[in-house]
Amino acid sequence: MNRFLIRGVITLFIIAILVYVFNPLKYVPLILGNSPVVIGLALLGAILSLVMNAGVYTFQLARLKPISFSNVLRSVMKGWVVESIMPGKVGSFAVAWFWQNE
């Protein structure tokens, strides 16, 4: 079995245990009821940050080789996922790896 697949399964298993033990879903109505504006602003901020990061990367990479904004955006999103489960700035290295493989 692929090493990365095994790590992914282990990660999902650990997340499932954490969700089962702490049950964060019971707090969703409390959060939604008390602060819908804050949640909306947080989502808007995350989307703007993602688009701005991809825009800057696209502008920088345009001088090296032509790469579409959608490919850069997809790579940045994958990098955010990698950063959320891996320590340090591994997500930034993952973005570069995704670009190199395209």
Backbone as JSON, one array per atom type, in Angstrom:
{
  "sequence": "MNRFLIRGVITLFIIAILVYVFNPLKYVPLILGNSPVVIGLALLGAILSLVMNAGVYTFQLARLKPISFSNVLRSVMKGWVVESIMPGKVGSFAVAWFWQNE",
  "N": [[0.85, -1.18, 0.0], [0.46, 2.25, -0.65], [2.55, 4.66, 0.9], [1.67, 7.3, 1.37], [-1.06, 7.01, 1.18], [-1.57, 5.38, 3.38], [-0.8, 7.14, 5.44], [-2.74, 9.1, 5.03], [-5.1, 7.68, 5.62], [-4.63, 7.11, 8.32], [-4.57, 9.72, 9.33], [-7.24, 10.55, 8.79], [-8.53, 8.72, 10.46], [-7.65, 9.54, 13.01], [-8.76, 12.12, 13.06], [-11.46, 11.41, 12.97], [-11.72, 10.13, 15.47], [-11.2, 12.33, 17.17], [-13.38, 13.98, 16.48], [-15.47, 12.34, 17.32], [-14.96, 12.16, 20.11], [-14.91, 14.87, 21.03], [-17.09, 16.03, 19.81], [-17.75, 18.37, 17.97], [-19.84, 19.26, 16.42], [-22.11, 19.76, 17.9], [-21.82, 22.32, 18.75], [-22.2, 23.97, 16.6], [-24.87, 25.11, 16.07], [-24.94, 26.94, 18.21], [-22.8, 28.66, 17.62], [-23.6, 29.6, 15.08], [-25.99, 30.86, 15.77], [-25.2, 32.95, 17.44], [-23.24, 34.45, 16.19], [-23.44, 35.16, 13.29], [-22.5, 37.13, 11.54], [-19.78, 37.33, 12.05], [-18.92, 34.8, 11.26], [-19.54, 34.94, 8.53], [-17.8, 37.01, 7.75], [-15.36, 35.78, 8.34], [-15.36, 33.64, 6.5], [-15.43, 35.11, 4.1], [-12.98, 36.46, 4.35], [-11.21, 34.25, 4.26], [-11.65, 33.32, 1.66], [-10.93, 35.58, 0.13], [-8.23, 35.79, 0.87], [-7.21, 33.4, -0.17], [-7.66, 33.77, -2.95], [-6.15, 36.1, -3.39], [-3.55, 35.2, -2.69], [-3.18, 33.26, -4.7], [-3.31, 34.93, -6.91], [-1.03, 36.56, -6.62], [0.99, 34.6, -6.75], [0.53, 33.7, -9.36], [1.17, 35.99, -10.83], [3.9, 36.22, -10.17], [4.9, 33.79, -11.18], [4.43, 34.07, -13.87], [6.58, 35.19, -15.16], [8.39, 33.15, -15.24], [7.26, 30.77, -16.37], [4.43, 30.06, -18.43], [1.46, 29.71, -16.68], [-1.77, 28.85, -15.75], [-4.24, 30.8, -13.95], [-6.21, 29.26, -12.71], [-4.93, 26.78, -12.33], [-2.91, 27.55, -10.56], [-4.48, 28.45, -8.41], [-5.78, 26.05, -7.69], [-3.53, 24.58, -6.85], [-2.67, 26.14, -4.68], [-4.85, 25.81, -2.98], [-4.67, 23.05, -2.48], [-2.21, 23.12, -1.19], [-2.94, 24.49, 1.15], [-4.51, 22.56, 2.36], [-2.57, 20.59, 2.83], [-0.95, 22.04, 4.62], [-2.69, 22.2, 6.75], [-2.7, 19.7, 7.88], [-0.1, 18.91, 8.19], [3.03, 19.5, 9.87], [4.74, 22.69, 10.33], [5.89, 24.55, 7.48], [5.17, 22.9, 5.38], [3.16, 22.89, 3.52], [3.73, 25.03, 1.79], [5.96, 24.05, 0.45], [4.69, 21.93, -0.74], [3.0, 23.19, -2.56], [4.88, 24.19, -4.4], [5.85, 21.76, -5.3], [3.55, 20.69, -6.52], [3.3, 22.51, -8.65], [5.62, 21.99, -10.02], [5.15, 19.46, -10.98], [3.21, 19.86, -12.88]],
  "CA": [[0.0, 0.0, 0.0], [1.21, 3.49, -0.76], [2.81, 5.33, 2.18], [0.82, 8.48, 1.52], [-2.42, 6.53, 1.43], [-1.6, 4.94, 4.78], [-0.81, 8.35, 6.28], [-4.05, 9.73, 4.88], [-6.08, 6.89, 6.38], [-4.34, 7.34, 9.75], [-5.02, 11.08, 9.63], [-8.7, 10.54, 8.84], [-8.91, 7.96, 11.65], [-7.42, 10.42, 14.16], [-9.78, 13.17, 13.01], [-12.74, 10.79, 13.35], [-11.69, 9.95, 16.92], [-11.35, 13.65, 17.78], [-14.77, 14.43, 16.28], [-16.31, 11.51, 18.18], [-14.72, 12.48, 21.52], [-15.24, 16.26, 21.38], [-18.38, 16.33, 19.19], [-17.83, 19.8, 17.69], [-21.06, 19.59, 15.7], [-23.14, 20.26, 18.82], [-21.6, 23.76, 18.96], [-22.51, 24.71, 15.38], [-26.02, 26.02, 16.24], [-24.58, 28.01, 19.13], [-21.97, 29.62, 16.89], [-24.41, 30.23, 14.04], [-26.99, 31.72, 16.38], [-24.62, 34.09, 18.14], [-22.3, 35.29, 15.45], [-23.44, 34.91, 11.84], [-21.7, 38.14, 10.83], [-18.37, 36.96, 12.22], [-18.69, 33.64, 10.41], [-19.52, 35.43, 7.15], [-16.55, 37.75, 7.52], [-14.26, 34.82, 8.33], [-15.4, 32.96, 5.2], [-15.03, 36.08, 3.09], [-11.54, 36.66, 4.51], [-10.5, 33.07, 3.78], [-11.75, 33.29, 0.19], [-10.1, 36.67, -0.4], [-6.83, 35.44, 1.09], [-6.89, 32.36, -1.13], [-7.61, 34.36, -4.29], [-5.02, 37.02, -3.46], [-2.33, 34.4, -2.74], [-3.06, 32.67, -6.03], [-3.02, 36.02, -7.84], [0.38, 36.94, -6.48], [1.79, 33.51, -7.28], [0.38, 33.71, -10.82], [1.96, 37.12, -11.34], [5.32, 35.89, -10.04], [5.26, 32.67, -12.05], [4.27, 34.44, -15.28], [7.89, 35.5, -15.72], [9.15, 31.91, -15.4], [6.6, 29.93, -17.37], [2.99, 30.34, -18.43], [0.63, 28.8, -15.88], [-3.07, 29.5, -15.61], [-4.67, 31.16, -12.6], [-6.95, 28.14, -12.11], [-3.96, 25.79, -11.86], [-2.27, 28.11, -9.37], [-5.47, 28.44, -7.34], [-5.93, 24.66, -7.26], [-2.33, 24.2, -6.12], [-2.69, 26.85, -3.4], [-5.85, 25.15, -2.14], [-4.07, 21.78, -2.05], [-1.18, 23.47, -0.21], [-3.6, 24.81, 2.42], [-4.91, 21.28, 2.95], [-1.35, 19.98, 3.35], [-0.54, 22.79, 5.81], [-3.6, 21.97, 7.87], [-2.47, 18.4, 8.51], [1.34, 18.66, 8.35], [3.69, 20.55, 10.66], [5.62, 23.65, 9.68], [5.49, 25.15, 6.2], [5.21, 21.85, 4.37], [2.21, 23.27, 2.48], [4.4, 25.87, 0.8], [6.77, 23.15, -0.38], [3.76, 21.13, -1.51], [2.56, 24.02, -3.69], [5.97, 24.18, -5.38], [5.89, 20.41, -5.86], [2.41, 20.58, -7.43], [3.62, 23.29, -9.85], [6.7, 21.32, -10.76], [4.61, 18.28, -11.63], [2.25, 20.23, -13.94]],
  "C": [[0.89, 1.24, 0.0], [1.36, 4.16, 0.61], [1.9, 6.51, 2.42], [-0.63, 8.11, 1.78], [-2.57, 6.07, 2.87], [-1.63, 6.14, 5.71], [-2.15, 9.06, 6.2], [-5.13, 9.0, 5.67], [-5.88, 7.09, 7.87], [-4.82, 8.73, 10.17], [-6.53, 11.15, 9.75], [-9.21, 9.79, 10.08], [-8.75, 8.82, 12.91], [-8.45, 11.53, 14.21], [-11.13, 12.61, 13.43], [-12.81, 10.56, 14.86], [-11.9, 11.29, 17.62], [-12.78, 14.18, 17.64], [-15.7, 13.64, 17.19], [-16.18, 11.92, 19.65], [-15.23, 13.88, 21.86], [-16.56, 16.74, 20.78], [-18.55, 17.83, 18.89], [-19.12, 20.22, 17.0], [-22.16, 20.11, 16.61], [-23.0, 21.76, 19.07], [-21.94, 24.6, 17.74], [-23.74, 25.6, 15.54], [-25.72, 27.19, 17.18], [-23.76, 29.08, 18.42], [-22.79, 30.35, 15.84], [-25.44, 31.2, 14.63], [-26.43, 32.99, 16.97], [-23.75, 34.98, 17.29], [-22.31, 35.01, 13.95], [-22.6, 35.91, 11.06], [-20.22, 37.78, 10.9], [-18.03, 35.77, 11.33], [-18.63, 34.06, 8.94], [-18.24, 36.17, 6.83], [-15.35, 36.81, 7.49], [-14.2, 34.06, 7.0], [-14.96, 33.88, 4.07], [-13.52, 36.32, 3.14], [-10.74, 35.48, 3.99], [-10.51, 33.01, 2.25], [-10.87, 34.37, -0.43], [-8.61, 36.35, -0.25], [-6.38, 34.39, 0.07], [-6.72, 32.93, -2.53], [-6.42, 35.31, -4.43], [-3.69, 36.27, -3.49], [-2.12, 33.82, -4.13], [-2.74, 33.75, -7.07], [-1.57, 36.44, -7.8], [1.28, 35.86, -7.05], [1.72, 33.47, -8.81], [1.22, 34.82, -11.43], [3.45, 36.81, -11.28], [5.74, 34.8, -11.01], [5.17, 33.02, -13.53], [5.61, 34.74, -15.94], [8.72, 34.24, -15.95], [8.58, 31.0, -16.47], [5.11, 30.23, -17.32], [2.24, 29.28, -17.64], [-0.67, 29.54, -15.6], [-3.41, 29.77, -14.15], [-5.4, 29.99, -11.94], [-6.02, 27.05, -11.61], [-3.26, 26.26, -10.6], [-3.23, 28.07, -8.18], [-5.68, 27.03, -6.8], [-4.73, 24.21, -6.43], [-2.28, 24.87, -4.75], [-3.69, 26.2, -2.46], [-5.33, 23.81, -1.63], [-2.99, 22.04, -0.99], [-1.78, 23.82, 1.14], [-4.04, 23.53, 3.12], [-3.69, 20.59, 3.56], [-0.89, 20.7, 4.61], [-1.43, 22.51, 7.0], [-3.34, 20.64, 8.57], [-0.99, 18.09, 8.75], [1.97, 19.79, 9.15], [4.51, 21.5, 9.8], [5.04, 24.21, 8.4], [5.55, 24.12, 5.07], [4.26, 22.18, 3.23], [2.83, 24.13, 1.4], [5.29, 25.04, -0.11], [5.86, 22.29, -1.25], [3.27, 21.9, -2.73], [3.63, 24.01, -4.77], [6.06, 22.8, -6.05], [4.75, 20.21, -6.85], [2.71, 21.31, -8.74], [4.66, 22.58, -10.69], [6.17, 20.12, -11.52], [3.59, 18.6, -12.72], [2.99, 20.55, -15.23]]
}
